[in-house]
CSV table of N, CA and C in Angstrom, one decimal:
chain,number,residue,atom,x,y,z
A,1,UNK,N,-25.4,-5.5,6.1
A,1,UNK,CA,-24.6,-4.4,6.2
A,1,UNK,C,-23.4,-4.6,5.2
A,2,UNK,N,-23.0,-3.5,4.6
A,2,UNK,CA,-21.8,-3.6,3.7
A,2,UNK,C,-20.6,-2.9,4.4
A,3,UNK,N,-19.5,-3.6,4.3
A,3,UNK,CA,-18.3,-3.0,4.9
A,3,UNK,C,-17.3,-2.9,3.7
A,4,UNK,N,-16.8,-1.7,3.5
A,4,UNK,CA,-15.9,-1.4,2.5
A,4,UNK,C,-14.6,-0.9,3.1
A,5,UNK,N,-13.5,-1.1,2.3
A,5,UNK,CA,-12.2,-0.7,2.7
A,5,UNK,C,-11.5,0.1,1.6
A,6,UNK,N,-10.7,1.1,2.0
A,6,UNK,CA,-10.0,1.9,1.0
A,6,UNK,C,-8.5,1.7,1.3
A,7,UNK,N,-7.9,0.7,0.5
A,7,UNK,CA,-6.5,0.5,0.7
A,7,UNK,C,-5.6,1.6,0.1
A,8,UNK,N,-4.5,1.9,0.7
A,8,UNK,CA,-3.6,2.9,0.2
A,8,UNK,C,-2.4,2.2,-0.5
A,9,UNK,N,-2.5,1.9,-1.8
A,9,UNK,CA,-1.4,1.2,-2.4
A,9,UNK,C,-0.2,2.1,-2.6
A,10,UNK,N,0.9,1.5,-2.6
A,10,UNK,CA,2.2,2.2,-2.9
A,10,UNK,C,3.3,1.3,-2.4
A,11,UNK,N,3.0,0.0,-2.2
A,11,UNK,CA,4.0,-1.0,-1.7
A,11,UNK,C,4.5,-1.8,-2.9
A,12,UNK,N,4.9,-1.1,-4.0
A,12,UNK,CA,5.4,-1.7,-5.2
A,12,UNK,C,6.4,-0.7,-5.8
A,13,UNK,N,7.3,-1.2,-6.7
A,13,UNK,CA,8.1,-0.3,-7.4
A,13,UNK,C,7.3,0.6,-8.3
A,14,UNK,N,7.6,1.9,-8.3
A,14,UNK,CA,6.9,2.9,-9.1
A,14,UNK,C,7.9,3.9,-9.5
A,15,UNK,N,7.9,4.2,-10.8
A,15,UNK,CA,8.9,5.2,-11.3
A,15,UNK,C,8.9,6.5,-10.6
A,16,UNK,N,7.7,7.1,-10.3
A,16,UNK,CA,7.7,8.4,-9.6
A,16,UNK,C,8.3,8.3,-8.2
A,17,UNK,N,8.1,7.2,-7.5
A,17,UNK,CA,8.7,7.1,-6.2
A,17,UNK,C,10.2,7.1,-6.3
A,18,UNK,N,10.7,6.3,-7.4
A,18,UNK,CA,12.1,6.2,-7.6
A,18,UNK,C,12.7,7.6,-8.0
A,19,UNK,N,11.9,8.4,-8.7
A,19,UNK,CA,12.4,9.7,-9.1
A,19,UNK,C,12.4,10.6,-7.9
A,20,UNK,N,11.4,10.6,-7.1
A,20,UNK,CA,11.3,11.5,-5.9
A,20,UNK,C,12.2,11.1,-4.8
A,21,UNK,N,12.4,9.8,-4.6
A,21,UNK,CA,13.1,9.3,-3.4
A,21,UNK,C,14.5,8.7,-3.8
A,22,UNK,N,14.4,7.5,-4.3
A,22,UNK,CA,15.6,6.8,-4.8
A,22,UNK,C,15.2,5.5,-5.5
A,23,UNK,N,16.2,4.9,-6.2
A,23,UNK,CA,15.9,3.6,-6.9
A,23,UNK,C,15.5,2.6,-5.9
A,24,UNK,N,14.4,1.8,-6.2
A,24,UNK,CA,14.0,0.8,-5.3
A,24,UNK,C,13.1,1.2,-4.1
A,25,UNK,N,12.7,2.5,-4.0
A,25,UNK,CA,12.0,2.9,-2.9
A,25,UNK,C,10.5,2.6,-3.0
A,26,UNK,N,9.9,2.1,-1.9
A,26,UNK,CA,8.5,1.8,-1.8
A,26,UNK,C,8.0,2.3,-0.4
A,27,UNK,N,6.8,2.2,-0.2
A,27,UNK,CA,6.3,2.5,1.2
A,27,UNK,C,6.8,1.6,2.2
A,28,UNK,N,7.3,0.4,1.8
A,28,UNK,CA,7.9,-0.5,2.7
A,28,UNK,C,9.1,0.1,3.4
A,29,UNK,N,9.8,1.0,2.7
A,29,UNK,CA,11.0,1.7,3.3
A,29,UNK,C,10.5,2.4,4.6
A,30,UNK,N,9.4,3.0,4.6
A,30,UNK,CA,8.9,3.7,5.7
A,30,UNK,C,8.5,2.8,6.9
A,31,UNK,N,8.0,1.6,6.5
A,31,UNK,CA,7.6,0.6,7.6
A,31,UNK,C,8.9,0.1,8.2
A,32,UNK,N,9.9,-0.2,7.4
A,32,UNK,CA,11.2,-0.7,7.9
A,32,UNK,C,11.9,0.3,8.8
A,33,UNK,N,11.7,1.6,8.5
A,33,UNK,CA,12.4,2.6,9.2
A,33,UNK,C,11.7,3.1,10.4
A,34,UNK,N,10.5,2.6,10.7
A,34,UNK,CA,9.7,3.0,11.9
A,34,UNK,C,10.5,3.0,13.2
A,35,UNK,N,10.2,4.0,14.0
A,35,UNK,CA,10.9,4.0,15.3
A,35,UNK,C,9.8,4.1,16.4
A,36,UNK,N,10.0,3.7,17.6
A,36,UNK,CA,9.0,3.8,18.7
A,36,UNK,C,8.7,5.3,18.9
A,37,UNK,N,7.4,5.5,19.2
A,37,UNK,CA,6.9,6.9,19.4
A,37,UNK,C,6.5,7.1,20.9
A,38,UNK,N,6.5,6.0,21.6
A,38,UNK,CA,6.2,6.1,23.1
A,38,UNK,C,6.8,4.9,23.8
A,39,UNK,N,7.0,5.0,25.1
A,39,UNK,CA,7.6,3.9,25.8
A,39,UNK,C,6.8,2.6,25.7
A,40,UNK,N,7.5,1.5,25.4
A,40,UNK,CA,6.9,0.2,25.3
A,40,UNK,C,6.4,-0.1,23.9
A,41,UNK,N,6.4,0.8,23.0
A,41,UNK,CA,6.0,0.5,21.6
A,41,UNK,C,7.2,-0.1,20.9
A,42,UNK,N,6.9,-1.2,20.2
A,42,UNK,CA,8.0,-1.9,19.5
A,42,UNK,C,7.9,-1.7,18.0
A,43,UNK,N,8.9,-1.0,17.5
A,43,UNK,CA,9.0,-0.7,16.1
A,43,UNK,C,10.4,-1.0,15.6
A,44,UNK,N,10.6,-1.4,14.4
A,44,UNK,CA,9.6,-1.6,13.3
A,44,UNK,C,9.0,-3.0,13.5
A,45,UNK,N,7.8,-3.1,12.9
A,45,UNK,CA,7.1,-4.4,12.9
A,45,UNK,C,7.3,-5.0,11.5
A,46,UNK,N,7.4,-6.3,11.5
A,46,UNK,CA,7.4,-7.1,10.2
A,46,UNK,C,6.0,-7.5,9.9
A,47,UNK,N,5.5,-7.2,8.7
A,47,UNK,CA,4.2,-7.6,8.3
A,47,UNK,C,4.0,-9.1,8.4
A,48,UNK,N,2.8,-9.6,8.8
A,48,UNK,CA,2.5,-11.0,9.0
A,48,UNK,C,2.8,-11.8,7.7
A,49,UNK,N,2.5,-11.2,6.5
A,49,UNK,CA,2.7,-11.9,5.2
A,49,UNK,C,4.0,-11.4,4.6
A,50,UNK,N,4.9,-10.7,5.3
A,50,UNK,CA,6.1,-10.2,4.8
A,50,UNK,C,6.0,-9.0,3.9
A,51,UNK,N,7.0,-8.6,3.3
A,51,UNK,CA,7.0,-7.3,2.5
A,51,UNK,C,6.6,-7.7,1.1
A,52,UNK,N,5.3,-7.7,0.9
A,52,UNK,CA,4.7,-8.1,-0.4
A,52,UNK,C,4.8,-7.0,-1.5
A,53,UNK,N,4.9,-7.5,-2.7
A,53,UNK,CA,4.8,-6.6,-3.8
A,53,UNK,C,3.4,-6.6,-4.4
A,54,UNK,N,2.7,-5.5,-4.1
A,54,UNK,CA,1.3,-5.5,-4.5
A,54,UNK,C,1.1,-5.4,-6.0
A,55,UNK,N,2.1,-5.3,-6.8
A,55,UNK,CA,2.0,-5.4,-8.2
A,55,UNK,C,1.8,-6.9,-8.7
A,56,UNK,N,2.0,-7.8,-7.7
A,56,UNK,CA,1.9,-9.3,-8.0
A,56,UNK,C,0.4,-9.6,-7.8
A,57,UNK,N,-0.3,-10.1,-8.8
A,57,UNK,CA,-1.7,-10.4,-8.7
A,57,UNK,C,-2.0,-11.4,-7.6
A,58,UNK,N,-1.1,-12.3,-7.3
A,58,UNK,CA,-1.3,-13.2,-6.2
A,58,UNK,C,-1.5,-12.5,-4.8
A,59,UNK,N,-0.8,-11.4,-4.7
A,59,UNK,CA,-0.9,-10.6,-3.4
A,59,UNK,C,-2.4,-10.1,-3.3
A,60,UNK,N,-2.9,-9.5,-4.4
A,60,UNK,CA,-4.3,-9.1,-4.4
A,60,UNK,C,-5.3,-10.2,-4.1
A,61,UNK,N,-5.0,-11.3,-4.7
A,61,UNK,CA,-5.9,-12.5,-4.5
A,61,UNK,C,-5.9,-12.9,-3.0
A,62,UNK,N,-4.7,-12.9,-2.4
A,62,UNK,CA,-4.6,-13.2,-0.9
A,62,UNK,C,-5.3,-12.2,-0.1
A,63,UNK,N,-5.1,-10.9,-0.4
A,63,UNK,CA,-5.8,-9.9,0.4
A,63,UNK,C,-7.3,-9.9,0.3
A,64,UNK,N,-7.8,-10.1,-1.0
A,64,UNK,CA,-9.2,-10.2,-1.2
A,64,UNK,C,-9.8,-11.3,-0.4
A,65,UNK,N,-9.2,-12.5,-0.5
A,65,UNK,CA,-9.7,-13.7,0.2
A,65,UNK,C,-9.8,-13.5,1.7
A,66,UNK,N,-8.7,-12.9,2.2
A,66,UNK,CA,-8.6,-12.6,3.7
A,66,UNK,C,-9.7,-11.6,4.1
A,67,UNK,N,-9.9,-10.6,3.3
A,67,UNK,CA,-10.9,-9.6,3.6
A,67,UNK,C,-12.3,-10.2,3.5
A,68,UNK,N,-12.6,-11.0,2.5
A,68,UNK,CA,-13.9,-11.6,2.4
A,68,UNK,C,-14.2,-12.5,3.5
A,69,UNK,N,-13.2,-13.3,4.0
A,69,UNK,CA,-13.3,-14.2,5.1
A,69,UNK,C,-13.7,-13.4,6.4
A,70,UNK,N,-13.4,-12.1,6.4
A,70,UNK,CA,-13.6,-11.3,7.6
A,70,UNK,C,-14.8,-10.3,7.4
A,71,UNK,N,-15.6,-10.5,6.4
A,71,UNK,CA,-16.8,-9.7,6.2
A,71,UNK,C,-16.6,-8.4,5.4
A,72,UNK,N,-15.4,-8.2,4.8
A,72,UNK,CA,-15.3,-7.0,4.0
A,72,UNK,C,-16.0,-7.3,2.6
A,73,UNK,N,-16.8,-6.4,2.2
A,73,UNK,CA,-17.6,-6.7,1.0
A,73,UNK,C,-17.1,-5.9,-0.3
A,74,UNK,N,-16.2,-4.9,-0.1
A,74,UNK,CA,-15.8,-4.2,-1.3
A,74,UNK,C,-14.5,-3.5,-1.0
A,75,UNK,N,-13.7,-3.3,-2.0
A,75,UNK,CA,-12.5,-2.5,-1.9
A,75,UNK,C,-12.7,-1.3,-2.8
A,76,UNK,N,-12.3,-0.1,-2.4
A,76,UNK,CA,-12.4,1.1,-3.2
A,76,UNK,C,-11.0,1.5,-3.5
A,77,UNK,N,-10.7,1.6,-4.8
A,77,UNK,CA,-9.3,2.0,-5.2
A,77,UNK,C,-9.4,3.3,-5.9
A,78,UNK,N,-8.4,4.1,-5.6
A,78,UNK,CA,-8.2,5.4,-6.3
A,78,UNK,C,-6.8,5.3,-6.9
A,79,UNK,N,-6.7,5.9,-8.1
A,79,UNK,CA,-5.3,6.0,-8.7
A,79,UNK,C,-4.9,7.4,-8.9
A,80,UNK,N,-3.6,7.7,-8.7
A,80,UNK,CA,-3.2,9.1,-8.8
A,80,UNK,C,-3.3,9.5,-10.3
A,81,UNK,N,-3.4,10.8,-10.5
A,81,UNK,CA,-3.6,11.4,-11.8
A,81,UNK,C,-2.3,11.3,-12.6
A,82,UNK,N,-1.2,11.3,-12.1
A,82,UNK,CA,0.1,11.2,-12.8
A,82,UNK,C,0.3,12.4,-13.7
A,83,UNK,N,-0.3,13.5,-13.4
A,83,UNK,CA,-0.1,14.7,-14.2
A,83,UNK,C,-1.0,14.8,-15.5
A,84,UNK,N,-1.7,13.8,-15.7
A,84,UNK,CA,-2.6,13.8,-16.9
A,84,UNK,C,-3.9,14.5,-16.6
A,85,UNK,N,-4.4,15.1,-17.7
A,85,UNK,CA,-5.7,15.8,-17.5
A,85,UNK,C,-6.9,14.8,-17.5
A,86,UNK,N,-7.9,15.1,-16.7
A,86,UNK,CA,-9.1,14.4,-16.7
A,86,UNK,C,-9.9,14.8,-18.0
A,87,UNK,N,-10.8,13.9,-18.4
A,87,UNK,CA,-11.6,14.2,-19.6
A,87,UNK,C,-12.3,15.5,-19.4
A,88,UNK,N,-12.7,15.9,-18.2
A,88,UNK,CA,-13.5,17.1,-18.0
A,88,UNK,C,-12.6,18.4,-17.9
A,89,UNK,N,-11.3,18.2,-18.1
A,89,UNK,CA,-10.4,19.3,-18.0
A,89,UNK,C,-9.7,19.4,-16.6
A,90,UNK,N,-8.8,20.3,-16.5
A,90,UNK,CA,-8.1,20.4,-15.2
A,90,UNK,C,-7.1,19.3,-15.0
A,91,UNK,N,-6.5,19.2,-13.9
A,91,UNK,CA,-5.5,18.1,-13.6
A,91,UNK,C,-5.8,17.5,-12.3
């Protein structure tokens, strides 16, 4: 059996995020600002490996090794279009 995962990257500095939100903004800001949504829920949570910068290749290496150790066989990545046109036209 193959097990694939689709990570949602955005936990690194990115010019569009800084333009849309503010300087230094990443998805980690949302994690840090989390509030409990029901009684007994404890938020915010601190990630086991800390607030990693996924732009650092060592972070990907650590994630891939941990996933492989747990039977994940592939990662599927998608990248945003950034307003550029695809070769087939459109945006």
